Amino acid sequence: KGLAACRGLAAVITSSNEVGGESLSQVESLNEELLKAFGQTTNYGHSAMMESETQAMERRNDDGDNEANGQETQVGGAAGMSEATLGAYREMASAAISLGKIDVLYSLLILSTNHPLWLVSDMRDRYSARALLGKTEGASVEEIRVSLRPHLGQLIPKLLRACNDPSKQTRENMNNLWLALAGGGAESRAIINQHLLPTIDVLIQDAGSKLWRARAGACGALADIIVGRSWQDLGGGGIEIDDEGSRMKPTASIRLLRLWKITMRSLDDVRTAVRERGDTLGRGIRALTIRLCDPSVSNLLEESDVYLSNAQLKQREEQRKISSEYAATVSLGWLVKYGLNQPCAEASGICVSCLLGIVDVAKPSTLQPVLAELVGSLLMAMSGLEPAALNYLQVRAAGNDTNSQGTSGPDRYDRLERLRINLALSGPIAGALHKCLEMVQFVDLDAQKKLIPELDSSLRKGAGFATRAATADAVGTLCGKCPAAFSFSGSTMSNPTVRLLRALYFASERERGVTAKDKMTHALGSLAELAPGKAVRILALKACERYCESSGSNNDPSVRKAAAATIRAVAVRASNHLSDGGPKDIWCKNVLPTAFLGRHDKDVKISSLWKDVWEEGGSAISSMDRDGVFGVLLQEKLLPFIVKGTVSALQSTSWANRRAGCAVLIELTDANILAPTPQSIGDGNSFSGEEIERLRQRANASSVLLSECLKITARNRVWEGKGDVVKAGTAIAGKWSASAPMNGETTELSEKCSWPLVLQKESRDDLFRGDSWFKLSKGKTSDENDEAGSDDTSNAANETDGQNSEDDTALDLSGENALGDDEQLNGEDAESDVEEFQGSQPVVFSGFCKVLLDQALRTGSNNSTEGVLPYKASALSGLSALLKSFVPDKDSKKYVEAVEHQRFIYDLVAPSLFSFMAENKPSNGKPVPPLLIARALECLASTMYDGIGADAGSAECADAVRLLKFFALSTGTKQPAWTVRQMSALAASSLVTNMPSRVLTKNEVITTVLQCSTQTLKDKKFWKVRLSGLELLLSLVSRVGNQKMSAVDSEKQLIMESILPYKEMIIDLARKSLADNEAQVTAAASKITLTIAWWP
């Protein structure tokens, strides 16, 4: 039928040349009918290739008129054929219509013969080009080719598009037509090269057509013709990133951008055929883009290129490098801005693959114009291309993660976080990012500095911790390889380095995952080494302030850990800043004292971080020469500033801070820093000026801390940890009590420095010297801070309140706005220092004892409160330790005066203690716990002085015999508490040691002592009770002294004679104890036998 139509068309052409003008209208009508048969259908596709609905109505009306006139409708060779069968003919007719030349269709039809029938010689001669054209000679296929050459520029896009038509039959027909027209191979490539740019422009336009067949064919054609093209082949020109609007002459930049857009659109098309062609085009445009960006790839040499000189070849190479820079700038600019954000997974995959390929082949000079934006986009893509299901899984796993105690734990969350980060950092994007960072050191300094704002933006806008972790790694890498990139002027937020430094701190504070948090902290330390000193000091001050605030009711472990980790990172990785504390000397006055306190944090991890800060920072500070520094230990060198921080901790509303402050006091006391210097102990010592200043510093610090501890102790409210305050206060007082001035006397040392503790018998109502504390109303002992105080809460809501609850959202760094540019803490007076504490009044020893006794024995509405019993026991233990610290030296000149003061203290506290133990029922009617009875017995034993009971008065506690009988009663079998039995025996031992000889020689006293020992040695369960009984016997036989002493001392001789009748009984008790299972019991028994071995 196709050939029949060709013969009819040929006949029409022949007859039109022979007939006159009156037949011309019939010829045109016939041509129109034939064109309609081959090139149009009744589908309403609203395109140039398909008639519209209006055109179809007009055609039907015309057909109806013809039938009314008795004319038969001509349908040509299309009657009864499917649309797919007519695809090739439709394409040829469309090409002819677009050219406006009908005879082109005939030529195309002649060239498209492809049936095997035409391979037969007879048929080939009968239906050859000459026969079909009605000529006897001269007409051939080559002649037809020559006649179509002027129209190739417009025919090639349509023919190439038809060669890639989704219909197989159409493709085969059009491929045969193309081979007949272009010849195929190099000849075909040459024809396309001649019309390449118009062809690409038309195919790009057709790829956006509303007809899916046209889109599919255009994408396939583009994929074929862009292979191996150069920047000049695409049109050349410079860098253009805006392809919007109409341009008379598009450049290579515009064409490349349009090719990428068409590729992305085709990959997300609704038609499968278009998507398949789009995938082919995507691979082709990826290969083309990578080839254009590779400066080492050269174009194929032509024959004329062989004769080029070296200078010309070098010039061409330079031009190739410039073209690669243009291609990389245009391609990467579009890929990082639009390509990585494609909603279609296939499209984004092609873009990522192309981007990685460009980075892999490009040189630093090629990527330099877009390197900063490229790094920023790669960082954002780390989380942007991560599956959302991973975040969902991790968040849900964290919610279901519970430990053995039933509380939420972060173990599973942290494990998943590590897996996600390792997965992201081992992917292809991470590889490209690593290569880009390797290139940074080879680009210009200005290009390097452009990276810093991009890193800051990625950290602030990153919607996942993979991006933030990769940003932190990038910062650490650049700090090591390109330190000059962080050199900017200024130390405020206008400095990109300072802005990035602060963003790292607040991001690590808000980050939930441990791995990402550690990476940020590590990067912060590396960046701090290159940041301005003032900015680092301000950040350190802010971290210390945040640490101190995030406790108690504001408890936030993540903030405290971030602050400690930040200071540690600075101390370890940027130790050069520690030598410059600025005008406020913040490292010595603020940071290290906070670290010293933080070492006692209840969180082991946070405590470990502060220990590293103290060690690293201390080694740097200790090597510096500073004025007014005393001692060898760092604690003593920084004592004034540690005291200031400790006082702030004790005054805090957080009980945890108070406990940490108490731990610091105990540590300083154990190190003999809150104690007199060794030279100040003793009589007749001379002191240098430096020694006096050192003693004055210790005395001032001890006075301030002791006063604060005593004020807290005297308050009524009991809270968990208040016993630590008592322990710390008594430890400090115990260090100064032995050398404290008595009864207002002045010594050489007391004139030069104020002693923190004084011994005065006249100040019965004073807690601090001259304040009449015990005459004040009871309301003075309440405190607002105690009422508002609270302990650190450990619920999960508080711990994660300041953290990022979702991993796929950007962090909230609004807290950065509160960070000022002054090296001063919020609310801190610029002129304040430790010198303001030097005016504290000395504490009166007897007043301190009365406060502790009142706290231990008082009753009130909060007796049932949790922690009251341990606190009362701590108060009694503190009182006992305080009393034991004041032991008169018999060789001292002030021995008699010291004993008199001991007697004064005994008369002050013993009646209350004895009444408390004897009644065993406080005002509320409940029995006193045995623990308090035991502690009270210990206190009573500590108050006993040399010569107790010499002048027995009416009070039972003043009579040594009655006291001893009371102790014997408490060691009996009727006392169920073993601690009470033990302390009763020890109290009796102290009484025997200090009672006068005339009382001890009484038979009643000796028998009572033996009764106490016998009762305690019968306890087979508690070895400490048996040990206390043996110590009582030992104290009794030790009063005799050794053989030489008893020979010259009549009193000791008299004591021995009084005990001799009971020698066998004592030996028997000691020998029985030698077989005891406890080593300490057998040791005490051995001492007894050795002591009395020389007795007659």
Short mmCIF file of N, CA and C in Angstrom, two decimals, residues 306-364:
data_model
loop_
_atom_site.label_atom_id
_atom_site.label_comp_id
_atom_site.label_asym_id
_atom_site.label_seq_id
_atom_site.Cartn_x
_atom_site.Cartn_y
_atom_site.Cartn_z
N VAL A 306 48.18 17.38 13.74
CA VAL A 306 49.53 16.82 13.76
C VAL A 306 50.58 17.90 13.51
N TYR A 307 50.19 18.93 12.79
CA TYR A 307 51.15 19.96 12.39
C TYR A 307 51.15 21.14 13.36
N LEU A 308 50.48 21.01 14.51
CA LEU A 308 50.47 22.10 15.47
C LEU A 308 51.81 22.17 16.20
N SER A 309 52.23 23.38 16.51
CA SER A 309 53.48 23.58 17.25
C SER A 309 53.25 23.30 18.74
N ASN A 310 54.38 23.24 19.48
CA ASN A 310 54.28 23.00 20.92
C ASN A 310 53.54 24.13 21.62
N ALA A 311 53.77 25.36 21.17
CA ALA A 311 53.07 26.49 21.76
C ALA A 311 51.57 26.39 21.54
N GLN A 312 51.19 25.96 20.33
CA GLN A 312 49.77 25.82 20.05
C GLN A 312 49.16 24.68 20.87
N LEU A 313 49.93 23.59 20.99
CA LEU A 313 49.43 22.48 21.81
C LEU A 313 49.29 22.90 23.27
N LYS A 314 50.25 23.69 23.76
CA LYS A 314 50.17 24.17 25.14
C LYS A 314 48.99 25.12 25.32
N GLN A 315 48.76 25.95 24.32
CA GLN A 315 47.61 26.85 24.38
C GLN A 315 46.31 26.07 24.39
N ARG A 316 46.26 25.00 23.60
CA ARG A 316 45.05 24.18 23.59
C ARG A 316 44.86 23.49 24.96
N GLU A 317 45.95 23.08 25.56
CA GLU A 317 45.85 22.45 26.88
C GLU A 317 45.35 23.44 27.93
N GLU A 318 45.84 24.68 27.85
CA GLU A 318 45.35 25.70 28.77
C GLU A 318 43.86 25.96 28.55
N GLN A 319 43.47 25.96 27.27
CA GLN A 319 42.06 26.16 26.98
C GLN A 319 41.22 25.01 27.51
N ARG A 320 41.78 23.81 27.45
CA ARG A 320 41.06 22.65 27.98
C ARG A 320 40.90 22.76 29.49
N LYS A 321 41.92 23.26 30.19
CA LYS A 321 41.81 23.44 31.63
C LYS A 321 40.75 24.49 31.98
N ILE A 322 40.74 25.56 31.20
CA ILE A 322 39.73 26.59 31.45
C ILE A 322 38.34 26.04 31.21
N SER A 323 38.19 25.27 30.13
CA SER A 323 36.88 24.68 29.84
C SER A 323 36.45 23.73 30.94
N SER A 324 37.40 22.96 31.49
CA SER A 324 37.05 22.04 32.58
C SER A 324 36.63 22.80 33.83
N GLU A 325 37.26 23.94 34.07
CA GLU A 325 36.84 24.76 35.21
C GLU A 325 35.43 25.30 35.00
N TYR A 326 35.15 25.75 33.77
CA TYR A 326 33.80 26.22 33.47
C TYR A 326 32.77 25.11 33.68
N ALA A 327 33.09 23.92 33.15
CA ALA A 327 32.15 22.79 33.25
C ALA A 327 31.95 22.38 34.71
N ALA A 328 33.03 22.36 35.47
CA ALA A 328 32.91 21.97 36.88
C ALA A 328 32.11 22.99 37.66
N THR A 329 32.34 24.26 37.39
CA THR A 329 31.60 25.29 38.11
C THR A 329 30.12 25.21 37.82
N VAL A 330 29.79 25.07 36.52
CA VAL A 330 28.37 25.00 36.15
C VAL A 330 27.72 23.72 36.68
N SER A 331 28.39 22.61 36.47
CA SER A 331 27.79 21.32 36.85
C SER A 331 27.65 21.19 38.37
N LEU A 332 28.74 21.45 39.09
CA LEU A 332 28.67 21.31 40.54
C LEU A 332 27.72 22.32 41.16
N GLY A 333 27.68 23.52 40.57
CA GLY A 333 26.74 24.51 41.10
C GLY A 333 25.31 24.05 41.01
N TRP A 334 24.96 23.40 39.89
CA TRP A 334 23.58 22.91 39.75
C TRP A 334 23.36 21.65 40.57
N LEU A 335 24.35 20.77 40.59
CA LEU A 335 24.18 19.51 41.30
C LEU A 335 24.01 19.72 42.80
N VAL A 336 24.84 20.58 43.37
CA VAL A 336 24.76 20.77 44.82
C VAL A 336 23.53 21.57 45.22
N LYS A 337 23.01 22.38 44.29
CA LYS A 337 21.85 23.21 44.63
C LYS A 337 20.54 22.51 44.35
N TYR A 338 20.48 21.79 43.24
CA TYR A 338 19.23 21.16 42.84
C TYR A 338 19.33 19.63 42.74
N GLY A 339 20.46 19.14 42.26
CA GLY A 339 20.56 17.71 41.99
C GLY A 339 20.42 16.84 43.21
N LEU A 340 21.07 17.24 44.32
CA LEU A 340 21.00 16.43 45.53
C LEU A 340 19.65 16.50 46.22
N ASN A 341 18.82 17.44 45.81
CA ASN A 341 17.51 17.61 46.45
C ASN A 341 16.37 17.07 45.61
N GLN A 342 16.66 16.22 44.63
CA GLN A 342 15.61 15.69 43.77
C GLN A 342 14.72 14.73 44.54
N PRO A 343 13.40 14.84 44.35
CA PRO A 343 12.50 13.92 45.07
C PRO A 343 12.56 12.50 44.55
N CYS A 344 12.98 12.32 43.30
CA CYS A 344 13.05 10.99 42.71
C CYS A 344 14.36 10.33 43.12
N ALA A 345 14.28 9.12 43.61
CA ALA A 345 15.48 8.43 44.08
C ALA A 345 16.46 8.17 42.94
N GLU A 346 15.94 7.77 41.75
CA GLU A 346 16.83 7.52 40.62
C GLU A 346 17.54 8.80 40.19
N ALA A 347 16.81 9.92 40.20
CA ALA A 347 17.42 11.18 39.80
C ALA A 347 18.51 11.61 40.77
N SER A 348 18.21 11.53 42.07
CA SER A 348 19.23 11.91 43.05
C SER A 348 20.42 10.96 43.00
N GLY A 349 20.18 9.68 42.68
CA GLY A 349 21.28 8.75 42.56
C GLY A 349 22.21 9.10 41.41
N ILE A 350 21.64 9.47 40.27
CA ILE A 350 22.47 9.89 39.13
C ILE A 350 23.27 11.13 39.50
N CYS A 351 22.65 12.08 40.20
CA CYS A 351 23.34 13.31 40.58
C CYS A 351 24.49 13.03 41.55
N VAL A 352 24.22 12.17 42.53
CA VAL A 352 25.28 11.84 43.48
C VAL A 352 26.42 11.13 42.77
N SER A 353 26.09 10.19 41.89
CA SER A 353 27.13 9.48 41.16
C SER A 353 27.96 10.42 40.30
N CYS A 354 27.29 11.35 39.64
CA CYS A 354 28.01 12.31 38.81
C CYS A 354 28.88 13.22 39.66
N LEU A 355 28.34 13.67 40.78
CA LEU A 355 29.11 14.56 41.65
C LEU A 355 30.37 13.86 42.16
N LEU A 356 30.22 12.61 42.55
CA LEU A 356 31.39 11.85 43.02
C LEU A 356 32.39 11.66 41.90
N GLY A 357 31.90 11.43 40.70
CA GLY A 357 32.80 11.27 39.58
C GLY A 357 33.56 12.54 39.26
N ILE A 358 32.88 13.68 39.37
CA ILE A 358 33.55 14.96 39.12
C ILE A 358 34.64 15.20 40.16
N VAL A 359 34.31 14.96 41.40
CA VAL A 359 35.30 15.16 42.46
C VAL A 359 36.48 14.23 42.28
N ASP A 360 36.22 13.05 41.76
CA ASP A 360 37.29 12.07 41.62
C ASP A 360 38.28 12.45 40.52
N VAL A 361 37.82 13.12 39.47
CA VAL A 361 38.71 13.42 38.34
C VAL A 361 39.20 14.85 38.33
N ALA A 362 38.50 15.74 39.06
CA ALA A 362 38.84 17.15 38.98
C ALA A 362 40.08 17.46 39.80
N LYS A 363 40.75 18.53 39.45
CA LYS A 363 41.92 19.01 40.15
C LYS A 363 41.53 20.15 41.09
N PRO A 364 42.34 20.46 42.07
CA PRO A 364 41.99 21.54 43.00
C PRO A 364 41.69 22.86 42.31
#
